[in-house]
XYZ file of N, CA and C in Angstrom:
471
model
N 92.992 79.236 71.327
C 93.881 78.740 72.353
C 93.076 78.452 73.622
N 93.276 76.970 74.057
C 92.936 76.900 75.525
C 92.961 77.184 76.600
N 92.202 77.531 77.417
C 92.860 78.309 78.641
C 92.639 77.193 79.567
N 93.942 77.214 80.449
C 93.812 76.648 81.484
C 93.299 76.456 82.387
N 92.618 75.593 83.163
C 91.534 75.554 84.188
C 91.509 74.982 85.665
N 91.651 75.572 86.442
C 92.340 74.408 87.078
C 91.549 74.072 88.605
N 89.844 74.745 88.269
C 89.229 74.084 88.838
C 87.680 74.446 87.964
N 86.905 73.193 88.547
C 86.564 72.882 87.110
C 84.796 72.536 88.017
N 83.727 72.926 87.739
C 82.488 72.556 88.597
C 82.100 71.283 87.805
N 81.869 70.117 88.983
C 81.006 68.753 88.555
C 79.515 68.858 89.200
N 79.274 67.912 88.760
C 77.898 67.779 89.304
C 77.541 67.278 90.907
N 78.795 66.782 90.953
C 78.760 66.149 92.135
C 79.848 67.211 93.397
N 80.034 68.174 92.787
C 80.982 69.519 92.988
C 82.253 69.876 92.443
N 83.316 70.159 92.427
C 84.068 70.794 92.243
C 85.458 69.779 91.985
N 86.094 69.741 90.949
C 87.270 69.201 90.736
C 88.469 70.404 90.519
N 89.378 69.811 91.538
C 90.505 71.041 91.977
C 91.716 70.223 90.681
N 92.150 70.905 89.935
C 93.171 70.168 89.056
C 94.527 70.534 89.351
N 95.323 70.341 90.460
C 96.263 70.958 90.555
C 97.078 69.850 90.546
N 98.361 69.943 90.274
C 99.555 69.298 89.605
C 100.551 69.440 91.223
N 100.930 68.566 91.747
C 101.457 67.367 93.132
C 102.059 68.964 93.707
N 102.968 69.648 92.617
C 103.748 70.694 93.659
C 102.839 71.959 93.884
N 102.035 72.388 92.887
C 101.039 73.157 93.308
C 100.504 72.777 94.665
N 99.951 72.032 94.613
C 99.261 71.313 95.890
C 100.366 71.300 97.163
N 101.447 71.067 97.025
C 102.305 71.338 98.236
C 102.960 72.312 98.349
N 102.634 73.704 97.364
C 102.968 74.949 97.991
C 101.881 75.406 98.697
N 100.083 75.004 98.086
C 99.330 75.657 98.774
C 99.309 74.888 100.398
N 99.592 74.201 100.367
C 99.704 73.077 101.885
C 100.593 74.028 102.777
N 101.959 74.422 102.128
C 102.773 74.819 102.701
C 102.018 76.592 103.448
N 101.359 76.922 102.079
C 100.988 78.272 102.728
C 99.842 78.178 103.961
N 99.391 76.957 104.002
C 97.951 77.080 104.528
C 98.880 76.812 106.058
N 99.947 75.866 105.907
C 100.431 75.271 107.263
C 101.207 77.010 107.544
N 101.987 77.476 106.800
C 102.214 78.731 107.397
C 101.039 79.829 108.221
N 100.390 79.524 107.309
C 99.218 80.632 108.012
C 98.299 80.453 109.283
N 98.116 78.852 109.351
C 97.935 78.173 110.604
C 99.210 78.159 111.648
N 99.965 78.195 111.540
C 100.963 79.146 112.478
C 101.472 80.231 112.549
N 101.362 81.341 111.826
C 101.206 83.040 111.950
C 100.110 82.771 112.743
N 98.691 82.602 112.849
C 97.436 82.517 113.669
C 97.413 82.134 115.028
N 98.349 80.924 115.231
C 98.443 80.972 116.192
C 99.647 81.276 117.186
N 100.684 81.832 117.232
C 101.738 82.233 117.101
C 101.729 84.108 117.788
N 100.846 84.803 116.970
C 100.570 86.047 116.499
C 99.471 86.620 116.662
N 99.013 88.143 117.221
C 97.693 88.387 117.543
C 98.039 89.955 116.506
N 96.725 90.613 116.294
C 96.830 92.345 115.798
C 97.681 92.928 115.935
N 97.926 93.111 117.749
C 98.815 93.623 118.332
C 100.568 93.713 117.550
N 100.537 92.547 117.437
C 101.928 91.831 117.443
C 102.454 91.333 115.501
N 101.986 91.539 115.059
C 101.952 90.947 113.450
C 100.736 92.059 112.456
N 101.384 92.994 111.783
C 101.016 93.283 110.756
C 99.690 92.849 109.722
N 100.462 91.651 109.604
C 99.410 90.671 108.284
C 98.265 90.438 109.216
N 98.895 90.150 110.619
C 97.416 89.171 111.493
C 96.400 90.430 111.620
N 97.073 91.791 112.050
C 96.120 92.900 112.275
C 95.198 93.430 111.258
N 95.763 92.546 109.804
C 94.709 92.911 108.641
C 93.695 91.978 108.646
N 93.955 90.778 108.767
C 92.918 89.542 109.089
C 91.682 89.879 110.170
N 92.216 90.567 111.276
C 90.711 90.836 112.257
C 91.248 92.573 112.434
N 90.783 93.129 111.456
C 90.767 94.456 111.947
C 89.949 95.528 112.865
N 89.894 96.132 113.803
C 89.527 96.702 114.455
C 88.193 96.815 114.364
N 86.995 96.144 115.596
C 85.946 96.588 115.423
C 85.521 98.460 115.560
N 86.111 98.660 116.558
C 85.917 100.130 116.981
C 87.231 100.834 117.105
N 87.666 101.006 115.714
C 88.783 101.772 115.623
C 89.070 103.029 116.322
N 87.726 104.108 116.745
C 88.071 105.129 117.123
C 87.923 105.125 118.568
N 87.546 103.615 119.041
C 87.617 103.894 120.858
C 88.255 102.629 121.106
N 89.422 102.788 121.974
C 90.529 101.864 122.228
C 89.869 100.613 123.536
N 89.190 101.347 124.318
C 88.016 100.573 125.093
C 87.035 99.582 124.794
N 86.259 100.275 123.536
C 85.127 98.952 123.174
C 85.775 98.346 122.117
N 86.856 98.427 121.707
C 87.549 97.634 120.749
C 88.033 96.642 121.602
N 88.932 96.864 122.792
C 89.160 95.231 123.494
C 88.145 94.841 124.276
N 87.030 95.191 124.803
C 86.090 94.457 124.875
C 85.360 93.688 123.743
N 85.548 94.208 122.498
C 84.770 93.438 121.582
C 85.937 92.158 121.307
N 87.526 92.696 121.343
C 88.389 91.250 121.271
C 88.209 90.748 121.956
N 88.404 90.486 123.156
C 88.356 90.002 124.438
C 86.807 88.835 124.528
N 85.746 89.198 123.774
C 84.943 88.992 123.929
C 84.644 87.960 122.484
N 85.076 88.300 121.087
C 84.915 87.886 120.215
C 86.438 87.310 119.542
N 87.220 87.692 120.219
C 88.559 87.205 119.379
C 88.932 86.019 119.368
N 88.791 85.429 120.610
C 89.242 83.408 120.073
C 87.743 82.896 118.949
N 86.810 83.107 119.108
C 85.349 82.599 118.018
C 86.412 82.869 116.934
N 86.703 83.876 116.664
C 87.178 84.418 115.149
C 88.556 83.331 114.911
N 89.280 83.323 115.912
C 90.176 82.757 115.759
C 89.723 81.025 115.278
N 88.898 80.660 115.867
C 89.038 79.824 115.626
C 88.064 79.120 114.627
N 87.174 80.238 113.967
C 86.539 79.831 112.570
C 87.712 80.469 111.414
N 88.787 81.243 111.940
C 89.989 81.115 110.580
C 90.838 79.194 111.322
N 90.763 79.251 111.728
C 92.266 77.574 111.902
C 90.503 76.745 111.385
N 89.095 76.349 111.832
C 88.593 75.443 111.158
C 88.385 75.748 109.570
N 88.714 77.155 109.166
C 88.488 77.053 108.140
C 89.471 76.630 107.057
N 90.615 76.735 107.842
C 92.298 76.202 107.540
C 91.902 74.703 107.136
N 91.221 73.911 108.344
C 91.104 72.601 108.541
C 90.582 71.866 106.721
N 89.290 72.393 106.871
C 88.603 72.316 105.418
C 89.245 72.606 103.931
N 90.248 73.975 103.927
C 90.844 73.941 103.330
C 92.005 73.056 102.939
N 92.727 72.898 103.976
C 93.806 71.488 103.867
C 92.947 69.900 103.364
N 91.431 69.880 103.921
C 91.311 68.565 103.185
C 91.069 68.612 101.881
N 90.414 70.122 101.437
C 90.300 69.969 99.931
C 91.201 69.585 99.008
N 92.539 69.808 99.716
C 93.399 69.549 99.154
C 93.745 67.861 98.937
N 92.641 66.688 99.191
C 93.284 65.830 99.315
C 92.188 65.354 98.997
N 90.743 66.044 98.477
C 89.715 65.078 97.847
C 89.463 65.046 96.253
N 89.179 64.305 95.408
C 89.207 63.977 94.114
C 87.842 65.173 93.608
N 86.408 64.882 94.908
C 86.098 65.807 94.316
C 85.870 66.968 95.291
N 85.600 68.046 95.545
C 85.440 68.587 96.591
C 84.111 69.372 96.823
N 83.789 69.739 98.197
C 82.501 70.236 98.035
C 82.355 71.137 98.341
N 81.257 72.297 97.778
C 81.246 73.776 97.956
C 81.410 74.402 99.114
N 81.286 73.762 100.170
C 81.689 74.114 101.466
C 83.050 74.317 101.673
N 83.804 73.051 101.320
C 85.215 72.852 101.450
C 85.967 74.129 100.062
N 85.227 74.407 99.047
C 85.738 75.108 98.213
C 86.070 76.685 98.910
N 84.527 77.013 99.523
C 84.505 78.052 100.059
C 85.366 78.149 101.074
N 85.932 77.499 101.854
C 86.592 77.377 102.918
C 87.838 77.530 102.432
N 88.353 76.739 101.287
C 89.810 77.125 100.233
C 89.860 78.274 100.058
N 89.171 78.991 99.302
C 89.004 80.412 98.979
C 89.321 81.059 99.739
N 88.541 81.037 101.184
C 88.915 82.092 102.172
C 89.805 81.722 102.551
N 90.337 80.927 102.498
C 91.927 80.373 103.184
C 92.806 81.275 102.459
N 92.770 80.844 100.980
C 93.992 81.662 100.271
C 93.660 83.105 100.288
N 92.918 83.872 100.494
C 92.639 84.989 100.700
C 93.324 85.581 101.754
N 93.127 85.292 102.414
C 93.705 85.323 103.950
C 95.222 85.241 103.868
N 95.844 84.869 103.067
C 97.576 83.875 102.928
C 97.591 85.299 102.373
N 97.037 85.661 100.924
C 96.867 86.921 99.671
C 97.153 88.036 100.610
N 95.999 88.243 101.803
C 96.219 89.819 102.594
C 97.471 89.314 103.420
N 97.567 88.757 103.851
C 98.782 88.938 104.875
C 100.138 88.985 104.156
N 100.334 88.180 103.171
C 101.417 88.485 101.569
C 101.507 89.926 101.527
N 100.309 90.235 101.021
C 100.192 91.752 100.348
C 100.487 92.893 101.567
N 100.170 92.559 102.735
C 100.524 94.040 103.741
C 102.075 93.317 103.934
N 102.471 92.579 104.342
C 103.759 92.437 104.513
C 104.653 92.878 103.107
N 104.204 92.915 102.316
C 105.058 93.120 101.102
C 104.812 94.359 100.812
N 103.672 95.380 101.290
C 103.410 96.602 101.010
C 102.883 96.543 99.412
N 101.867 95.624 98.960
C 102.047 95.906 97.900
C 100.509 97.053 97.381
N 100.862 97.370 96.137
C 99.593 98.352 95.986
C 99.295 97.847 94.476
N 98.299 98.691 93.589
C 97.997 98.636 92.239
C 99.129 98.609 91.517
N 99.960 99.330 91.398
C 101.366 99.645 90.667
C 102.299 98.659 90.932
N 102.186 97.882 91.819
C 103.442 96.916 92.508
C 103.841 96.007 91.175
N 105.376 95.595 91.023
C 105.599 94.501 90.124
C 106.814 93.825 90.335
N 107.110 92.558 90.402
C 108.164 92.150 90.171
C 109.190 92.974 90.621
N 109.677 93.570 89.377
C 110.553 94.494 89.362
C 111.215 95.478 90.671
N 109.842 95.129 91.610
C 109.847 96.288 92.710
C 110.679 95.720 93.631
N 110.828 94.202 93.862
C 111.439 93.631 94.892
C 113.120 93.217 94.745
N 113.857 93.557 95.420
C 115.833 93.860 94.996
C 115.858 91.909 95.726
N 115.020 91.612 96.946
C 115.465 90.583 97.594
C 114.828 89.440 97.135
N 115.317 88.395 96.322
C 114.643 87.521 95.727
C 113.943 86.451 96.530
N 113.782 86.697 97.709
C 112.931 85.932 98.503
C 111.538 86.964 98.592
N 111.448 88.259 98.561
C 110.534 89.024 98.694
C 109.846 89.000 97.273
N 110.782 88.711 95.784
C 109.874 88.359 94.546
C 109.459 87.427 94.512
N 110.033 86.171 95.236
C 109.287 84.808 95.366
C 108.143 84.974 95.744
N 108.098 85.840 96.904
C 106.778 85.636 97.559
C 105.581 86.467 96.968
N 106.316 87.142 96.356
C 105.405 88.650 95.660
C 104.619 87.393 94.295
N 105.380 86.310 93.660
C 105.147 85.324 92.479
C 104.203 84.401 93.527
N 104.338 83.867 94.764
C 103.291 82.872 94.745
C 101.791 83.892 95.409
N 102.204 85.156 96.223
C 100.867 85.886 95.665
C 100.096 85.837 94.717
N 100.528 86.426 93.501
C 100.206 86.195 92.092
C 99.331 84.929 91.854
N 100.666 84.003 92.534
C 99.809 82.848 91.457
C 98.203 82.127 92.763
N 98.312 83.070 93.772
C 97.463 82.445 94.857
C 96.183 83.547 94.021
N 96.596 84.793 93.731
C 95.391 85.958 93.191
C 94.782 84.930 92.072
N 95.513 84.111 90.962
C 95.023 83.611 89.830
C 94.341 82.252 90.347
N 94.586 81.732 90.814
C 93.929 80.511 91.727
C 92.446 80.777 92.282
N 92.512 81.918 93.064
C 91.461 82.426 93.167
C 90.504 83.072 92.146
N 91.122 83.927 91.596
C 90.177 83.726 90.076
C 89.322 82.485 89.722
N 90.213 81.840 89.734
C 89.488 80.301 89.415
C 88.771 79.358 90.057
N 88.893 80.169 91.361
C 87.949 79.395 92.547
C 86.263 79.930 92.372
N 86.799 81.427 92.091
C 85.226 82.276 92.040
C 84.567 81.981 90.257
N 85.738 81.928 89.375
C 84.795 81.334 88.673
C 83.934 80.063 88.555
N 84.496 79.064 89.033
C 83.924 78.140 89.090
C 83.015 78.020 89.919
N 82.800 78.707 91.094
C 81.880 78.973 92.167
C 81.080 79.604 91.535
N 80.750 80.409 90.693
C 80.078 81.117 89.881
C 78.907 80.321 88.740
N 79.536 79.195 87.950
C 79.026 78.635 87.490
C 77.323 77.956 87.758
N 76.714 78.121 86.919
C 75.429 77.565 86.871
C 75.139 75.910 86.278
């Protein structure tokens, strides 16, 4: 039996095979997450406080000097890396830069999913009563298997 592939290494880089609505849920997540980002700081959002977590957790002092000092840079190599990711979405073939930049994109969508949803090793389906919270718990999933397939193919020799 074949397994499905749905990104695939060329020579010339990387062919993303995704099918029109795939492609406009990951659009949708990437445009969500480019507004949680900017919208939302540590302070204030859960998911965002997992994205830049505390340089100096145990001193409340050199931790906002290190934000204060480093927090828009960060901020704004996650939204260019948003940028790259959204075009991959729109090139035939794409390039390891832009792949890598996908990857960490959906990663990023994955942690902020996963702390908002509380999820752990044991988590399933089953766990969520509000079917908007299993929706989201299913395009996790299918963002974790995507990624699978990003690193394998990134992997490739």
């Amino acid at each position: 039996m074949a397994v499905l592939r749905l990104v695939r290494r060329r020579r010339d880089g990387y062919e993303l095979r995704l099918e029109d609505r795939e492609r406009e849920l990951l659009r949708e997540q990437l445009a969500a997450m480019r507004a949680l980002l900017l919208a939302e700081n540590p302070a204030s959002d859960v998911g965002v406080a997992r994205l830049f977590p505390p340089a100096y957790p145990d001193d409340l002092l050199e931790n906002l000097d290190y934000e204060q000092m480093a927090g828009n840079g960060l901020l704004a190599e996650r939204l260019a890396g948003l940028d790259e990711a959204e075009a991959a979405l729109g090139d035939p073939r794409v390039s390891e830069e832009r792949m890598l930049s996908l990857m960490r994109s959906i990663n990023d969508v994955r942690l902020v999913w996963g702390v908002r949803l509380e999820v752990t090793e044991e988590t399933g389906s089953a766990d969520f009563d509000d079917p908007r919270d299993r929706a989201t718990y299913d395009v996790y999933l299918w963002l974790g298997w995507l990624m699978e397939q990003i690193v394998g193919a990134l992997g490739e020799t």
